[in-house]
PDB file of C-alpha atoms in Angstrom:
ATOM      1  CA  UNK A   1      64.704  44.871  31.374  1.00 47.00           C
ATOM      2  CA  UNK A   2      68.050  46.198  32.568  1.00 62.00           C
ATOM      3  CA  UNK A   3      69.852  44.010  35.063  1.00 89.00           C
ATOM      4  CA  UNK A   4      69.617  45.628  38.504  1.00 93.00           C
ATOM      5  CA  UNK A   5      73.164  46.352  39.649  1.00 95.00           C
ATOM      6  CA  UNK A   6      75.081  48.324  42.246  1.00 96.00           C
ATOM      7  CA  UNK A   7      78.689  49.469  42.074  1.00 97.00           C
ATOM      8  CA  UNK A   8      80.204  48.654  45.465  1.00 97.00           C
ATOM      9  CA  UNK A   9      83.378  50.226  46.795  1.00 96.00           C
ATOM     10  CA  UNK A  10      84.425  51.170  50.309  1.00 96.00           C
ATOM     11  CA  UNK A  11      84.852  54.464  52.119  1.00 96.00           C
ATOM     12  CA  UNK A  12      88.449  53.587  53.000  1.00 95.00           C
ATOM     13  CA  UNK A  13      89.370  53.155  49.344  1.00 95.00           C
ATOM     14  CA  UNK A  14      87.455  56.274  48.330  1.00 95.00           C
ATOM     15  CA  UNK A  15      89.133  58.376  51.031  1.00 94.00           C
ATOM     16  CA  UNK A  16      92.509  57.220  49.692  1.00 92.00           C
ATOM     17  CA  UNK A  17      91.622  58.250  46.133  1.00 93.00           C
ATOM     18  CA  UNK A  18      90.829  54.727  44.961  1.00 91.00           C
ATOM     19  CA  UNK A  19      87.467  53.967  43.371  1.00 88.00           C
ATOM     20  CA  UNK A  20      88.217  50.249  43.043  1.00 90.00           C
ATOM     21  CA  UNK A  21      85.106  48.187  43.446  1.00 94.00           C
ATOM     22  CA  UNK A  22      82.816  46.191  41.206  1.00 96.00           C
ATOM     23  CA  UNK A  23      79.307  46.001  39.840  1.00 97.00           C
ATOM     24  CA  UNK A  24      77.247  43.401  41.701  1.00 96.00           C
ATOM     25  CA  UNK A  25      74.125  42.024  40.062  1.00 94.00           C
ATOM     26  CA  UNK A  26      71.045  41.975  42.234  1.00 93.00           C
ATOM     27  CA  UNK A  27      69.667  39.104  40.144  1.00 87.00           C
ATOM     28  CA  UNK A  28      72.561  36.991  41.401  1.00 90.00           C
ATOM     29  CA  UNK A  29      72.296  38.320  44.970  1.00 88.00           C
ATOM     30  CA  UNK A  30      68.556  38.623  45.484  1.00 79.00           C
ATOM     31  CA  UNK A  31      68.481  38.991  49.256  1.00 90.00           C
ATOM     32  CA  UNK A  32      70.113  41.553  51.503  1.00 93.00           C
ATOM     33  CA  UNK A  33      72.108  38.808  53.175  1.00 94.00           C
ATOM     34  CA  UNK A  34      73.571  37.273  49.999  1.00 94.00           C
ATOM     35  CA  UNK A  35      74.299  40.732  48.594  1.00 95.00           C
ATOM     36  CA  UNK A  36      76.048  41.841  51.776  1.00 95.00           C
ATOM     37  CA  UNK A  37      78.125  38.637  51.838  1.00 96.00           C
ATOM     38  CA  UNK A  38      79.170  39.122  48.195  1.00 96.00           C
ATOM     39  CA  UNK A  39      80.046  42.797  48.780  1.00 96.00           C
ATOM     40  CA  UNK A  40      82.139  41.955  51.835  1.00 95.00           C
ATOM     41  CA  UNK A  41      83.857  39.125  49.982  1.00 95.00           C
ATOM     42  CA  UNK A  42      84.709  41.583  47.212  1.00 95.00           C
ATOM     43  CA  UNK A  43      86.488  43.761  49.777  1.00 95.00           C
ATOM     44  CA  UNK A  44      87.848  40.955  51.967  1.00 94.00           C
ATOM     45  CA  UNK A  45      91.319  42.549  52.149  1.00 93.00           C
ATOM     46  CA  UNK A  46      89.873  45.257  54.370  1.00 93.00           C
ATOM     47  CA  UNK A  47      89.133  44.429  57.998  1.00 91.00           C
ATOM     48  CA  UNK A  48      85.417  45.208  58.432  1.00 92.00           C
ATOM     49  CA  UNK A  49      84.926  47.193  55.195  1.00 94.00           C
ATOM     50  CA  UNK A  50      82.545  50.138  55.319  1.00 96.00           C
ATOM     51  CA  UNK A  51      80.638  49.593  52.093  1.00 96.00           C
ATOM     52  CA  UNK A  52      80.000  52.516  49.782  1.00 97.00           C
ATOM     53  CA  UNK A  53      77.397  52.268  47.030  1.00 96.00           C
ATOM     54  CA  UNK A  54      78.804  54.508  44.323  1.00 95.00           C
ATOM     55  CA  UNK A  55      76.355  53.932  41.467  1.00 95.00           C
ATOM     56  CA  UNK A  56      73.275  51.931  40.561  1.00 94.00           C
ATOM     57  CA  UNK A  57      71.261  50.958  37.524  1.00 95.00           C
ATOM     58  CA  UNK A  58      68.138  49.017  36.677  1.00 94.00           C
ATOM     59  CA  UNK A  59      66.049  49.832  39.751  1.00 94.00           C
ATOM     60  CA  UNK A  60      64.356  52.883  41.318  1.00 93.00           C
ATOM     61  CA  UNK A  61      66.909  55.292  42.762  1.00 91.00           C
ATOM     62  CA  UNK A  62      64.647  55.804  45.774  1.00 93.00           C
ATOM     63  CA  UNK A  63      65.965  52.437  47.023  1.00 95.00           C
ATOM     64  CA  UNK A  64      69.612  53.501  46.917  1.00 93.00           C
ATOM     65  CA  UNK A  65      71.877  55.797  48.872  1.00 94.00           C
ATOM     66  CA  UNK A  66      75.628  56.102  49.157  1.00 95.00           C
ATOM     67  CA  UNK A  67      75.677  54.250  52.473  1.00 94.00           C
ATOM     68  CA  UNK A  68      72.444  52.250  52.463  1.00 94.00           C
ATOM     69  CA  UNK A  69      70.055  50.161  50.423  1.00 95.00           C
ATOM     70  CA  UNK A  70      66.360  50.503  51.238  1.00 95.00           C
ATOM     71  CA  UNK A  71      64.870  47.221  52.463  1.00 93.00           C
ATOM     72  CA  UNK A  72      62.057  47.644  49.904  1.00 96.00           C
ATOM     73  CA  UNK A  73      64.608  46.963  47.135  1.00 96.00           C
ATOM     74  CA  UNK A  74      64.549  43.238  47.902  1.00 94.00           C
ATOM     75  CA  UNK A  75      60.736  43.175  47.766  1.00 95.00           C
ATOM     76  CA  UNK A  76      60.812  45.059  44.455  1.00 95.00           C
ATOM     77  CA  UNK A  77      63.231  42.516  43.000  1.00 94.00           C
ATOM     78  CA  UNK A  78      60.730  39.728  43.747  1.00 93.00           C
ATOM     79  CA  UNK A  79      57.975  41.463  41.736  1.00 95.00           C
ATOM     80  CA  UNK A  80      57.051  40.784  38.130  1.00 95.00           C
ATOM     81  CA  UNK A  81      57.750  43.301  35.370  1.00 94.00           C
ATOM     82  CA  UNK A  82      54.299  44.942  35.553  1.00 95.00           C
ATOM     83  CA  UNK A  83      54.334  45.351  39.339  1.00 97.00           C
ATOM     84  CA  UNK A  84      57.854  46.799  39.160  1.00 95.00           C
ATOM     85  CA  UNK A  85      56.612  49.392  36.674  1.00 96.00           C
ATOM     86  CA  UNK A  86      53.707  50.305  38.982  1.00 97.00           C
ATOM     87  CA  UNK A  87      56.059  50.845  41.934  1.00 97.00           C
ATOM     88  CA  UNK A  88      58.484  52.863  39.799  1.00 95.00           C
ATOM     89  CA  UNK A  89      55.663  55.097  38.550  1.00 96.00           C
ATOM     90  CA  UNK A  90      54.519  55.764  42.123  1.00 96.00           C
ATOM     91  CA  UNK A  91      58.051  56.522  43.320  1.00 95.00           C
ATOM     92  CA  UNK A  92      58.714  58.837  40.364  1.00 92.00           C
ATOM     93  CA  UNK A  93      55.444  60.683  40.946  1.00 92.00           C
ATOM     94  CA  UNK A  94      54.971  60.633  44.715  1.00 91.00           C
ATOM     95  CA  UNK A  95      58.225  59.396  46.233  1.00 90.00           C
ATOM     96  CA  UNK A  96      58.096  58.646  49.907  1.00 88.00           C
ATOM     97  CA  UNK A  97      58.534  55.570  52.021  1.00 91.00           C
ATOM     98  CA  UNK A  98      55.238  53.808  51.379  1.00 94.00           C
ATOM     99  CA  UNK A  99      55.400  50.028  51.458  1.00 96.00           C
ATOM    100  CA  UNK A 100      55.398  48.072  48.224  1.00 97.00           C
ATOM    101  CA  UNK A 101      52.062  46.524  49.200  1.00 97.00           C
ATOM    102  CA  UNK A 102      50.532  49.948  49.894  1.00 97.00           C
ATOM    103  CA  UNK A 103      51.601  51.149  46.451  1.00 97.00           C
ATOM    104  CA  UNK A 104      50.234  48.051  44.692  1.00 97.00           C
ATOM    105  CA  UNK A 105      46.967  48.241  46.648  1.00 97.00           C
ATOM    106  CA  UNK A 106      46.415  51.855  45.550  1.00 97.00           C
ATOM    107  CA  UNK A 107      47.068  51.209  41.863  1.00 97.00           C
ATOM    108  CA  UNK A 108      43.666  51.198  40.129  1.00 97.00           C
ATOM    109  CA  UNK A 109      44.574  51.188  36.468  1.00 96.00           C
ATOM    110  CA  UNK A 110      46.544  52.373  33.488  1.00 97.00           C
ATOM    111  CA  UNK A 111      45.645  54.032  30.217  1.00 97.00           C
ATOM    112  CA  UNK A 112      47.170  55.869  27.285  1.00 98.00           C
ATOM    113  CA  UNK A 113      46.066  59.169  28.872  1.00 97.00           C
ATOM    114  CA  UNK A 114      43.993  60.546  31.751  1.00 97.00           C
ATOM    115  CA  UNK A 115      41.157  61.272  29.307  1.00 97.00           C
ATOM    116  CA  UNK A 116      41.191  57.631  28.157  1.00 97.00           C
ATOM    117  CA  UNK A 117      41.162  56.480  31.783  1.00 97.00           C
ATOM    118  CA  UNK A 118      38.162  58.725  32.559  1.00 97.00           C
ATOM    119  CA  UNK A 119      36.199  57.508  29.554  1.00 95.00           C
ATOM    120  CA  UNK A 120      36.908  53.888  30.456  1.00 96.00           C
ATOM    121  CA  UNK A 121      36.027  54.589  34.104  1.00 96.00           C
ATOM    122  CA  UNK A 122      32.654  56.064  33.123  1.00 96.00           C
ATOM    123  CA  UNK A 123      31.728  53.052  31.015  1.00 93.00           C
ATOM    124  CA  UNK A 124      33.135  50.387  33.346  1.00 95.00           C
ATOM    125  CA  UNK A 125      31.277  51.784  36.350  1.00 94.00           C
ATOM    126  CA  UNK A 126      28.057  51.972  34.340  1.00 95.00           C
ATOM    127  CA  UNK A 127      27.369  55.459  35.618  1.00 94.00           C
ATOM    128  CA  UNK A 128      25.574  56.378  32.400  1.00 95.00           C
ATOM    129  CA  UNK A 129      23.609  53.142  32.032  1.00 94.00           C
ATOM    130  CA  UNK A 130      20.413  54.669  33.424  1.00 95.00           C
ATOM    131  CA  UNK A 131      20.637  57.538  30.945  1.00 93.00           C
ATOM    132  CA  UNK A 132      18.975  57.120  27.524  1.00 94.00           C
ATOM    133  CA  UNK A 133      21.486  56.314  24.750  1.00 91.00           C
ATOM    134  CA  UNK A 134      20.695  59.465  22.795  1.00 92.00           C
ATOM    135  CA  UNK A 135      21.579  61.618  25.838  1.00 93.00           C
ATOM    136  CA  UNK A 136      24.806  59.758  26.789  1.00 91.00           C
ATOM    137  CA  UNK A 137      26.719  61.396  23.961  1.00 90.00           C
ATOM    138  CA  UNK A 138      26.223  64.772  25.667  1.00 94.00           C
ATOM    139  CA  UNK A 139      28.033  63.675  28.811  1.00 94.00           C
ATOM    140  CA  UNK A 140      31.102  65.889  29.305  1.00 95.00           C
ATOM    141  CA  UNK A 141      33.927  63.418  30.035  1.00 95.00           C
ATOM    142  CA  UNK A 142      36.513  66.200  30.183  1.00 96.00           C
ATOM    143  CA  UNK A 143      34.645  68.174  32.853  1.00 97.00           C
ATOM    144  CA  UNK A 144      33.969  64.990  34.807  1.00 97.00           C
ATOM    145  CA  UNK A 145      37.693  64.130  34.586  1.00 96.00           C
ATOM    146  CA  UNK A 146      38.657  67.524  36.028  1.00 97.00           C
ATOM    147  CA  UNK A 147      36.544  66.748  39.105  1.00 96.00           C
ATOM    148  CA  UNK A 148      37.515  63.077  39.303  1.00 95.00           C
ATOM    149  CA  UNK A 149      41.258  63.729  39.266  1.00 96.00           C
ATOM    150  CA  UNK A 150      41.080  65.041  42.845  1.00 96.00           C
ATOM    151  CA  UNK A 151      40.449  61.472  44.014  1.00 95.00           C
ATOM    152  CA  UNK A 152      43.507  60.072  42.237  1.00 96.00           C
ATOM    153  CA  UNK A 153      47.237  60.445  41.758  1.00 95.00           C
ATOM    154  CA  UNK A 154      48.130  60.237  38.081  1.00 97.00           C
ATOM    155  CA  UNK A 155      51.688  59.218  37.227  1.00 96.00           C
ATOM    156  CA  UNK A 156      52.927  59.959  33.714  1.00 95.00           C
ATOM    157  CA  UNK A 157      54.962  57.101  32.206  1.00 94.00           C
ATOM    158  CA  UNK A 158      56.541  56.424  28.825  1.00 93.00           C
ATOM    159  CA  UNK A 159      53.505  54.232  28.044  1.00 93.00           C
ATOM    160  CA  UNK A 160      50.769  56.630  29.184  1.00 96.00           C
ATOM    161  CA  UNK A 161      49.491  57.064  32.735  1.00 97.00           C
ATOM    162  CA  UNK A 162      49.215  54.914  35.835  1.00 97.00           C
ATOM    163  CA  UNK A 163      46.416  55.849  38.182  1.00 98.00           C
ATOM    164  CA  UNK A 164      46.454  55.471  41.967  1.00 97.00           C
ATOM    165  CA  UNK A 165      43.619  56.044  44.411  1.00 96.00           C
ATOM    166  CA  UNK A 166      44.296  58.749  46.976  1.00 92.00           C
ATOM    167  CA  UNK A 167      43.686  57.595  50.518  1.00 80.00           C
TER     168      UNK A 167
END
């Protein structure tokens, strides 16, 4: 996993043609308070520096703006690798300002593809269990998936799909 970092400069320096700043690791400054203190210490020569976040890496860009950091960033940093991937998939697909908990609560699964998810869904729910075995093979998973997709948001990822329940 890439270390989550932000390049921090100030507007005063930028306005004077100076991009001097530094990359600050969010692993070392894992709360808004410790990050803010480190950023201000970095620019201690300025009286009341107006911080400018000029670049970022290793976290969803939805949590970053030139003059702000979204409060959800600190929650995201506290998550494990899998939960971070779920949140990133949601943000890449849907965007928005939903809470981290809302996103995690709506995640219902992952698969190599939507078709694989549908097939697994059919068998895990047991929806065909009352049907004789020799008739189950005629069930049209693809057609069922076309109807089922309206109840879900499907986010494409490098590893397949992440599936979220629509509310």
